PDB file of C-alpha atoms and ligand atoms in Angstrom:
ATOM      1  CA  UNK A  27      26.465  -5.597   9.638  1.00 73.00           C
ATOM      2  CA  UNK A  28      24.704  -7.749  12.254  1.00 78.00           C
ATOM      3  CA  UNK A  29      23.329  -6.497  15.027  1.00 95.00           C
ATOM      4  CA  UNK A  30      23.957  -2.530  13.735  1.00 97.00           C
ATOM      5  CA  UNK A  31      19.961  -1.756  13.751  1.00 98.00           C
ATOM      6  CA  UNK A  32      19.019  -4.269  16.492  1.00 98.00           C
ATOM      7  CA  UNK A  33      16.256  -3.143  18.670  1.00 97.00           C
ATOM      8  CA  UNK A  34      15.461  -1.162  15.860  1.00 98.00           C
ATOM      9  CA  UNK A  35      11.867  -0.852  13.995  1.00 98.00           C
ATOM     10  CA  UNK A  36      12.203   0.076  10.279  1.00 98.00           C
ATOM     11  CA  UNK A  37       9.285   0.690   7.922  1.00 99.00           C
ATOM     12  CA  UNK A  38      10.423   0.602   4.433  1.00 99.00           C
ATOM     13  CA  UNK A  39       7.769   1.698   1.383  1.00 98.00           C
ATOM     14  CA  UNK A  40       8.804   0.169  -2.204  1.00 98.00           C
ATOM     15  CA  UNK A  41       7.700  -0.368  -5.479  1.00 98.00           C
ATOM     16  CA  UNK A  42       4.850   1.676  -7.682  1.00 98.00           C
ATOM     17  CA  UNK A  43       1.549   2.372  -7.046  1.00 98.00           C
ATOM     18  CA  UNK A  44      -1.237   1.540  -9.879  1.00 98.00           C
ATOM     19  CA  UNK A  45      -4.168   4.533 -10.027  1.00 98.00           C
ATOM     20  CA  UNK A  46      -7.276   2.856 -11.762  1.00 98.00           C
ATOM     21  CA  UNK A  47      -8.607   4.474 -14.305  1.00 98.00           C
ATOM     22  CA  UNK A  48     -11.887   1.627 -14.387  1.00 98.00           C
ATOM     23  CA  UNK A  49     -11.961  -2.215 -13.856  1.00 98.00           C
ATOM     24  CA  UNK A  50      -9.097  -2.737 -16.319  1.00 98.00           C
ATOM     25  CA  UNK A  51      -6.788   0.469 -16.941  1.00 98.00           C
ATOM     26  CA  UNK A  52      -4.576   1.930 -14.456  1.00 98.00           C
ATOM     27  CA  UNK A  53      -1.933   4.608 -14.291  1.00 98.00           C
ATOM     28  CA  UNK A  54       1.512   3.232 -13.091  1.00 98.00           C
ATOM     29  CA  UNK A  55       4.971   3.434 -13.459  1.00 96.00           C
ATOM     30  CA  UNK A  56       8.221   1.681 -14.166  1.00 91.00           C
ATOM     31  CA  UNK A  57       9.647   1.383 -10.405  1.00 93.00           C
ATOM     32  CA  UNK A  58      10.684  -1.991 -10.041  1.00 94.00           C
ATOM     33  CA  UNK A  59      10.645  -1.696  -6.156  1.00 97.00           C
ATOM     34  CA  UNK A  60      14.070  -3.548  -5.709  1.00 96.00           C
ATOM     35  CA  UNK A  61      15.974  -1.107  -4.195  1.00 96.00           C
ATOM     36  CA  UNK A  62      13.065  -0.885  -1.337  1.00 98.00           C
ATOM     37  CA  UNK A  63      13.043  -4.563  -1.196  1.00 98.00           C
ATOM     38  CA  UNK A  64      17.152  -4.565  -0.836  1.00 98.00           C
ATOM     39  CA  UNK A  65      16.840  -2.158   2.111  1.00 98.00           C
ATOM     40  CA  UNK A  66      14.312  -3.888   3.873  1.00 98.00           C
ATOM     41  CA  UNK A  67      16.717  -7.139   3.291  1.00 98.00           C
ATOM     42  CA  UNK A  68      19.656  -5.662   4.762  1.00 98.00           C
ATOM     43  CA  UNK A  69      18.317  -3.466   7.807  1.00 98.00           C
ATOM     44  CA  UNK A  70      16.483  -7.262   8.547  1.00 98.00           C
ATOM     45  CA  UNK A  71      20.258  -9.043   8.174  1.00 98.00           C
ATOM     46  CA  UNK A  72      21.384  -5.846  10.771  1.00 98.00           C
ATOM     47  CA  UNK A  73      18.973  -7.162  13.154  1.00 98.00           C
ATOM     48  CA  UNK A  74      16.004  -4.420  12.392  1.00 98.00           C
ATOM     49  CA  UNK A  75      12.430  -5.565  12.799  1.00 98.00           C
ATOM     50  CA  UNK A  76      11.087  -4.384   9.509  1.00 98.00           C
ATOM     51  CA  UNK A  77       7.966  -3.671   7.908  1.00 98.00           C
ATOM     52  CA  UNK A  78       7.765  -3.744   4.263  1.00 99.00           C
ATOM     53  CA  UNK A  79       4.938  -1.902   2.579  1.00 99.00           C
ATOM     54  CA  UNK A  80       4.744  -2.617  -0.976  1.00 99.00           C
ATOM     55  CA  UNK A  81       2.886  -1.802  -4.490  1.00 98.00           C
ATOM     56  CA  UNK A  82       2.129  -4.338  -7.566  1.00 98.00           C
ATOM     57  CA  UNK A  83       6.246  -5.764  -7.813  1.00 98.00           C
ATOM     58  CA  UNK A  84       7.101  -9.173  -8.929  1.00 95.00           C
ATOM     59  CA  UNK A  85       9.853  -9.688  -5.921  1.00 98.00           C
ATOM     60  CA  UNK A  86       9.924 -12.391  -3.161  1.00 98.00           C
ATOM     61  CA  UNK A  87       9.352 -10.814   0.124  1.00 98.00           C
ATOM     62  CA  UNK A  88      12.918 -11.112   1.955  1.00 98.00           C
ATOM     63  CA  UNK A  89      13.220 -13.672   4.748  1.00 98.00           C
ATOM     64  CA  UNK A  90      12.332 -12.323   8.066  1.00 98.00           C
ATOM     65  CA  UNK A  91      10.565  -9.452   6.827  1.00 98.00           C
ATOM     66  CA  UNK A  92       7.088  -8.552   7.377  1.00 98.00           C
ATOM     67  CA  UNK A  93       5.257  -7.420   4.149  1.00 98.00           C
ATOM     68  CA  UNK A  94       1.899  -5.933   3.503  1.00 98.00           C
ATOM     69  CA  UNK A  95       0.732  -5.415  -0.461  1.00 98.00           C
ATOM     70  CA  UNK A  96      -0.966  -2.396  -1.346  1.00 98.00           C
ATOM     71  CA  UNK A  97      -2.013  -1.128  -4.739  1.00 98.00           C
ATOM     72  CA  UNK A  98      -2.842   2.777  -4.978  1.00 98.00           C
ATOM     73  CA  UNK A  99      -1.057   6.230  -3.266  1.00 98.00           C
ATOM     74  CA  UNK A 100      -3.979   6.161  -1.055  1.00 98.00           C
ATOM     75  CA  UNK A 101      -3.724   2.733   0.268  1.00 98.00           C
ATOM     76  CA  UNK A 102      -0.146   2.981   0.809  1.00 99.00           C
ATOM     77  CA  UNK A 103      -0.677   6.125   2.960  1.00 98.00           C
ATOM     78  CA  UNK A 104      -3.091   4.260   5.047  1.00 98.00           C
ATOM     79  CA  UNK A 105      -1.303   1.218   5.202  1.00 99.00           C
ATOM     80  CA  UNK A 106       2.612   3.381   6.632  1.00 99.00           C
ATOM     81  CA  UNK A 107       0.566   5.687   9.169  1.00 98.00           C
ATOM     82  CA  UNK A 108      -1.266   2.422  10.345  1.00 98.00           C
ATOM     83  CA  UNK A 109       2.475   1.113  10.568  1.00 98.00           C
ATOM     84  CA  UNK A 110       4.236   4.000  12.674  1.00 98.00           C
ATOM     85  CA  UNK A 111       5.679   4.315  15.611  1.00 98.00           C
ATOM     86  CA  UNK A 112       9.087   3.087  14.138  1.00 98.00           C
ATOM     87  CA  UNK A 113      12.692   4.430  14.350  1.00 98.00           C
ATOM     88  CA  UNK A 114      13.262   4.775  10.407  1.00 98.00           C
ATOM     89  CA  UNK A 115      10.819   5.533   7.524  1.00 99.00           C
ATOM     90  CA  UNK A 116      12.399   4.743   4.865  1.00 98.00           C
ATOM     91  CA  UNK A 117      10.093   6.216   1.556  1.00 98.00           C
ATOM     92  CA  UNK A 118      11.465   4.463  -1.555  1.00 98.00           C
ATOM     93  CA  UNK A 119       8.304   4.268  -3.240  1.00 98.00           C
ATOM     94  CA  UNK A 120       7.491   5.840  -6.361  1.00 97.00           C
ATOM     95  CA  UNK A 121       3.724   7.072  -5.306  1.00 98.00           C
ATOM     96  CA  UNK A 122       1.971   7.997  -7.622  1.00 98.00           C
ATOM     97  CA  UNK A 123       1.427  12.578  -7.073  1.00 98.00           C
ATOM     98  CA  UNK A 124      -1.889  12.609  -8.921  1.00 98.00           C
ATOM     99  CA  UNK A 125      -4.742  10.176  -9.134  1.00 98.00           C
ATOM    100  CA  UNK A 126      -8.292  10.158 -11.402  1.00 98.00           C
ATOM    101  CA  UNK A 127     -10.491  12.273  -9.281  1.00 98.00           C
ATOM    102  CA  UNK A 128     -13.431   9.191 -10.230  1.00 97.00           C
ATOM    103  CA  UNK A 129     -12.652   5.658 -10.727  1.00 97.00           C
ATOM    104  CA  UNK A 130     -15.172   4.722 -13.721  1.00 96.00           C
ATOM    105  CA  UNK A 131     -16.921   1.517 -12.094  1.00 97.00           C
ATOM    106  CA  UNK A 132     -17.477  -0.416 -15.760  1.00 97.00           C
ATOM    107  CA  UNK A 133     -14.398  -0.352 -18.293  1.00 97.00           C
ATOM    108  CA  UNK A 134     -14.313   3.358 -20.400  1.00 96.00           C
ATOM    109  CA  UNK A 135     -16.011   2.795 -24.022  1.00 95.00           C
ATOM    110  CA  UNK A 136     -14.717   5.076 -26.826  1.00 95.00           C
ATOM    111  CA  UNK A 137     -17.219   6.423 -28.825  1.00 95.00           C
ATOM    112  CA  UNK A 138     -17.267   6.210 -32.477  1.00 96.00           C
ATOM    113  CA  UNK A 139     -15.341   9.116 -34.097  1.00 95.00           C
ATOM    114  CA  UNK A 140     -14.062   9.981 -30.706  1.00 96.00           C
ATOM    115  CA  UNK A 141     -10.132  11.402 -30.941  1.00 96.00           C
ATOM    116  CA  UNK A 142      -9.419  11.969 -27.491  1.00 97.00           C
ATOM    117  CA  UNK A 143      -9.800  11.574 -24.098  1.00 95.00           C
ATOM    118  CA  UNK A 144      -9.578  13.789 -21.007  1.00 95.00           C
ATOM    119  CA  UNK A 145      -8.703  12.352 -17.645  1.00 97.00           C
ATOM    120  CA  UNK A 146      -9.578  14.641 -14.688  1.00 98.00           C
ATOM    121  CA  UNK A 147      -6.508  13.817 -12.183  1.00 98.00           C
ATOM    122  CA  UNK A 148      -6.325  14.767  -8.476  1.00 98.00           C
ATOM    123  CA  UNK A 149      -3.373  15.437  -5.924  1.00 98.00           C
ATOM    124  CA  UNK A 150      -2.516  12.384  -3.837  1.00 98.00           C
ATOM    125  CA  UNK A 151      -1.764  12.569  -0.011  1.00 98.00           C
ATOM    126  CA  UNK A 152       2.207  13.047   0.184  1.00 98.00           C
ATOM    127  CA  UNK A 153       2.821   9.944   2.336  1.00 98.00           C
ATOM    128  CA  UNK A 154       6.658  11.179   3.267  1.00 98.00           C
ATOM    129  CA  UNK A 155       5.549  14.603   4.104  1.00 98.00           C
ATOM    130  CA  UNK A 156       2.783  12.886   6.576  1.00 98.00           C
ATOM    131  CA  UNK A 157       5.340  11.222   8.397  1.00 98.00           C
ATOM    132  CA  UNK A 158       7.882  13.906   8.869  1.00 98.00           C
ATOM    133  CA  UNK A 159       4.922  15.610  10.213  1.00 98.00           C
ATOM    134  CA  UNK A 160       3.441  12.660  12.158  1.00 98.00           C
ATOM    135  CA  UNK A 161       3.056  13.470  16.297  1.00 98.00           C
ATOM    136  CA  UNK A 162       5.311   9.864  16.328  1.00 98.00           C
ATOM    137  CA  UNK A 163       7.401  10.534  13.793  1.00 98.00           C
ATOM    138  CA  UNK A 164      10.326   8.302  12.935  1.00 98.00           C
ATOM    139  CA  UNK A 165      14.094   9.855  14.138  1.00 98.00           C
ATOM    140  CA  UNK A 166      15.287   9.291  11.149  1.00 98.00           C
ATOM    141  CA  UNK A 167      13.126   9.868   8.036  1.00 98.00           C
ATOM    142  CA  UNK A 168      14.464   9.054   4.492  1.00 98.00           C
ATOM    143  CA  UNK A 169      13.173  10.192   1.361  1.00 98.00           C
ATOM    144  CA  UNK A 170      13.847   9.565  -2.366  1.00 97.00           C
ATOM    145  CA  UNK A 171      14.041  11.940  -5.713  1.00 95.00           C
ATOM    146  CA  UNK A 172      14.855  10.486  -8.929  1.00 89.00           C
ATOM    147  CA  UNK A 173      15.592  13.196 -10.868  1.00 87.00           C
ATOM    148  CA  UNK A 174      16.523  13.665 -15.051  1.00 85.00           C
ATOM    149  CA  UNK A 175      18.601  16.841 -14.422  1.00 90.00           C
ATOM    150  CA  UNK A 176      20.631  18.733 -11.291  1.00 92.00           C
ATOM    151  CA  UNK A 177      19.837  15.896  -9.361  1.00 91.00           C
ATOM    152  CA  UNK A 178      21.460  17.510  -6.336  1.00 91.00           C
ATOM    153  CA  UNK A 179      19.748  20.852  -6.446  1.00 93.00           C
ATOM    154  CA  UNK A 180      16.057  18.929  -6.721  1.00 94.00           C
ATOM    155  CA  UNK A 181      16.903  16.678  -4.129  1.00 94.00           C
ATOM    156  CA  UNK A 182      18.075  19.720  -1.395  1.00 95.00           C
ATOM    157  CA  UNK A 183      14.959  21.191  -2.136  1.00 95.00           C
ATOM    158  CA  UNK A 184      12.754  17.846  -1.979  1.00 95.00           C
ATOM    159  CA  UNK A 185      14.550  17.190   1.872  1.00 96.00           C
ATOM    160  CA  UNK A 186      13.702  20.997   2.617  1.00 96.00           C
ATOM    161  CA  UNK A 187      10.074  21.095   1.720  1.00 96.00           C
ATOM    162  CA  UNK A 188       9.133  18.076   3.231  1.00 97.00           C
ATOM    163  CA  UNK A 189      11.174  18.146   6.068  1.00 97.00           C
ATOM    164  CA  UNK A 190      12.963  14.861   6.290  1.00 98.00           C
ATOM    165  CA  UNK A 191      16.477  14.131   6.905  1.00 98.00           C
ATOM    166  CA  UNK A 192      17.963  12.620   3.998  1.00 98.00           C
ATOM    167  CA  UNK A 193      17.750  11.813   0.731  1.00 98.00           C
ATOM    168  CA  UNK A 194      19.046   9.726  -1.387  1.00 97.00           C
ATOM    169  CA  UNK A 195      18.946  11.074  -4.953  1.00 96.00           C
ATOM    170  CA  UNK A 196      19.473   9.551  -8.120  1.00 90.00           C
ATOM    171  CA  UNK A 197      19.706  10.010 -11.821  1.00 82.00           C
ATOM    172  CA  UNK A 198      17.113   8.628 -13.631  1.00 77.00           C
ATOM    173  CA  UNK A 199      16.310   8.913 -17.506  1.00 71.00           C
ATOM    174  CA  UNK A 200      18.324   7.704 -20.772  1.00 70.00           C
ATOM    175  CA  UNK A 201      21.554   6.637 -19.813  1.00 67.00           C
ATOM    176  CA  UNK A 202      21.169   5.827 -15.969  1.00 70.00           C
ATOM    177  CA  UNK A 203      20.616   3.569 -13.948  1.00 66.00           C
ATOM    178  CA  UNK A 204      17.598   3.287 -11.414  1.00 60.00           C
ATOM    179  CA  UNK A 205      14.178   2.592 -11.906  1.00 65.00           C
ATOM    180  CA  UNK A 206      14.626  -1.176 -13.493  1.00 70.00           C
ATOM    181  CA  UNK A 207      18.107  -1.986 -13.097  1.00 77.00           C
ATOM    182  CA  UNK A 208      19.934  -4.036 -10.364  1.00 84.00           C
ATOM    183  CA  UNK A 209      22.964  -1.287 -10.298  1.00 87.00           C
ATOM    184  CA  UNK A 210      21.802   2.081  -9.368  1.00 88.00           C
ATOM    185  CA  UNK A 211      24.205   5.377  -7.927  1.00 92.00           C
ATOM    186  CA  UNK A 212      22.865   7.269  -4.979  1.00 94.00           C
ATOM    187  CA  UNK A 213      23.473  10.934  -3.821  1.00 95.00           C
ATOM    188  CA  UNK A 214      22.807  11.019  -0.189  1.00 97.00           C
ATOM    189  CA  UNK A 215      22.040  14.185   0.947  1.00 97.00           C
ATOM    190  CA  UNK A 216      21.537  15.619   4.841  1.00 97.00           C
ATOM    191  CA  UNK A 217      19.936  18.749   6.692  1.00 95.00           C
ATOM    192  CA  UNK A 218      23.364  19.806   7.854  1.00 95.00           C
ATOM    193  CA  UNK A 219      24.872  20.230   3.583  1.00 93.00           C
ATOM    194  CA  UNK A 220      26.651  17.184   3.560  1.00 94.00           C
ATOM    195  CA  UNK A 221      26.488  15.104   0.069  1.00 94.00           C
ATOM    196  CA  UNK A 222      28.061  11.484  -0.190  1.00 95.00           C
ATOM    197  CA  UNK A 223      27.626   9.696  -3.404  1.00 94.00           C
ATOM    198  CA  UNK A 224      27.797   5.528  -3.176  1.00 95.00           C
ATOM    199  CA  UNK A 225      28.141   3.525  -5.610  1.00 92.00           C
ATOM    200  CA  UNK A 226      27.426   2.587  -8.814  1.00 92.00           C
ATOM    201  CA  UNK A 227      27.046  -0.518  -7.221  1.00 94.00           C
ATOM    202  CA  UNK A 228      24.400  -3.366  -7.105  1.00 95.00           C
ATOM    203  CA  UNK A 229      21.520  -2.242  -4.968  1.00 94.00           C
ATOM    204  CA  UNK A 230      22.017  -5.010  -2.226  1.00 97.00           C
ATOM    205  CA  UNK A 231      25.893  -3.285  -1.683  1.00 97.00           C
ATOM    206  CA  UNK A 232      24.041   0.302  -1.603  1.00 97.00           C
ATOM    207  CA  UNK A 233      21.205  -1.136   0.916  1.00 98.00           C
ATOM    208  CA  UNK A 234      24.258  -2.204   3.062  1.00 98.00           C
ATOM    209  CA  UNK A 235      25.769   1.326   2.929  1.00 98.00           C
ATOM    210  CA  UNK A 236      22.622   2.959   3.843  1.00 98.00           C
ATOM    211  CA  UNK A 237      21.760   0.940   6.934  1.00 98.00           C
ATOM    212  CA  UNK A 238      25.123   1.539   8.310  1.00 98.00           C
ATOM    213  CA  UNK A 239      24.295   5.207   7.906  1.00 98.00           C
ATOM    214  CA  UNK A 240      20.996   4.926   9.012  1.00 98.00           C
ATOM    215  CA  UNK A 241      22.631   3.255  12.355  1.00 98.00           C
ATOM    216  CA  UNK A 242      25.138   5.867  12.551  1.00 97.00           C
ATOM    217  CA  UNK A 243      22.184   8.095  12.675  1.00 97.00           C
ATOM    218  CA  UNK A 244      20.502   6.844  15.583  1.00 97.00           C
ATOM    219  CA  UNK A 245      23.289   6.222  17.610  1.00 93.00           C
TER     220      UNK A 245
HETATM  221  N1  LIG B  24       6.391  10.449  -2.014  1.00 96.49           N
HETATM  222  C1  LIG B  24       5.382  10.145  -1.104  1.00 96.49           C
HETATM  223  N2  LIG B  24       4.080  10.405  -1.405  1.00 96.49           N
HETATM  224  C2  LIG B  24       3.745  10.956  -2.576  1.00 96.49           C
HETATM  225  C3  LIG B  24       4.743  11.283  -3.522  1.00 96.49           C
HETATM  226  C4  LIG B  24       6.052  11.000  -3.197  1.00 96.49           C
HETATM  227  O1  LIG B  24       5.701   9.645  -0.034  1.00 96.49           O
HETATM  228  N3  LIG B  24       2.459  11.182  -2.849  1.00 96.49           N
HETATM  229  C5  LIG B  24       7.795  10.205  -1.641  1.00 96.49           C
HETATM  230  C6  LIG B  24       8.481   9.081  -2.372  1.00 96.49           C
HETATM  231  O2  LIG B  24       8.348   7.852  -1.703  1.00 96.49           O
HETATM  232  C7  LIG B  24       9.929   9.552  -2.387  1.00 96.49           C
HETATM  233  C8  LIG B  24       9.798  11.050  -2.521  1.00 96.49           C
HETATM  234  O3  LIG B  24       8.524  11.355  -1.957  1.00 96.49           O
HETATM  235  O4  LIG B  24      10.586   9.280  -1.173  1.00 96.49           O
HETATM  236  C9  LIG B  24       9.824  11.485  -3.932  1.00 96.49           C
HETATM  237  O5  LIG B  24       9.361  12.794  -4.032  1.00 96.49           O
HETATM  238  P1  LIG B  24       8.432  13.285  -5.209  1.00 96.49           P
HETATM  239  O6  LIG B  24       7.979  14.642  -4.864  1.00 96.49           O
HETATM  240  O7  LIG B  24       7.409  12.303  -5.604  1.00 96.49           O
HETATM  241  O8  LIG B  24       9.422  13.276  -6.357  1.00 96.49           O
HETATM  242  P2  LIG B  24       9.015  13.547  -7.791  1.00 96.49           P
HETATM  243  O9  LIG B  24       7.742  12.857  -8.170  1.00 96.49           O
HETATM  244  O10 LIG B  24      10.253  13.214  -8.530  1.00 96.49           O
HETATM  245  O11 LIG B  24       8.679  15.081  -7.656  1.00 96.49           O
HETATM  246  P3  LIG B  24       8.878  16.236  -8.658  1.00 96.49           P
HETATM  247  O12 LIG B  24       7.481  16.651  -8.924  1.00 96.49           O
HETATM  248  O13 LIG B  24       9.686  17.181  -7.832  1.00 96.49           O
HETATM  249  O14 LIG B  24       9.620  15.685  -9.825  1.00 96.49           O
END
């Protein structure tokens, strides 16, 4: 492992975003952020300079890595563009792809005999789009899909349409691993067809096995 991304700048994205609703309601969801945090671990142990950007996780930041804490989709995009140039964008985030359109500045009241509640949601900015589009983008852009169903199928279409290089698909739902577990199964898909599946393994194992593919990659 050491020394396989040396040189190398690496901007890794983990964890959820939170959407506020008003001062004490948010939209979220259940991404744990550890398999960001596990790449950002082990591209730092391959000798990367890396650049965490994280949402609300409970993790330690890994030694060596430099970490800045965001909260919504919109402060994450700010926070990665402000981050570029690098040679690898790694987007394991799960961003949040709508948002309240207003942020109610004292906490919602329900009225009495009220029975329901319509929240007016927006389209956020698709961070991993941005940077495959960026004038510096990254050489090697990855991308995530967690997927219920024909995981495969979702995920060629999700590297396609925002134009990244691969992506690493998995299975998420009742029955698989992913979003909170510490074992998770990856489908790694590229531009050129190929599909390699690693794992089930721990994440840290899979984090190893991508950075050696991301630094087969750039070589
Ligand atoms: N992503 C992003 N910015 C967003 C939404 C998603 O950068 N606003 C990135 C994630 O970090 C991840 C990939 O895009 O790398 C996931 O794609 P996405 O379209 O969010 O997947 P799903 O939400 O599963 O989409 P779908 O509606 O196809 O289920």
């Amino acid at each position: 492992m050491s020394g396989l991304l040396a040189g190398r700048r690496v901007l890794v994205s983990a964890g959820p975003t939170y959407e506020d609703i008003d001062p004490v309601r948010f939209l979220g969801n259940r991404s744990s952020g550890k398999m960001g945090f596990a790449i950002a671990a082990a591209a730092q142990a391959a000798g990367a300079q890396v650049q965490l950007v994280a949402g609300p996780v409970q993790l330690p930041t890994p030694p060596g890595v430099a970490r800045t804490d965001v909260r919504s989709a919109a402060q994450m995009h700010a926070a990665v563009l402000q981050a570029l140039p690098c040679d690898v964008y790694v987007g394991a985030a799960a961003v949040a792809d709508f948002t309240p359109r207003t942020v109610a500045r004292e906490k919602l009241k329900k009225a009495p005999g009220q029975d329901g509640l319509v929240l007016e949601l927006v389209r956020t900015a698709d961070i991993l789009a941005a940077v495959a589009a960026h004038p510096q983008r990254p050489r090697l852009v990855v991308g995530f899909a967690a997927e219920t169903h024909d995981v495969a199928a979702y995920a060629r279409a999700k590297l396609e349409r925002k134009g990244v290089d691969l992506v690493c698909a998995n299975r998420v739902g009742p029955g698989a691993q992913g979003f909170e577990s510490d074992d998770n199964a990856l489908l790694v898909l590229d531009r050129a067809g190929t599909a390699q599946a690693l794992g089930p393994a721990p994440k840290a194992v899979l984090a190893a096995q991508l950075v050696r593919l991301f630094a087969e990659r750039l070589a």
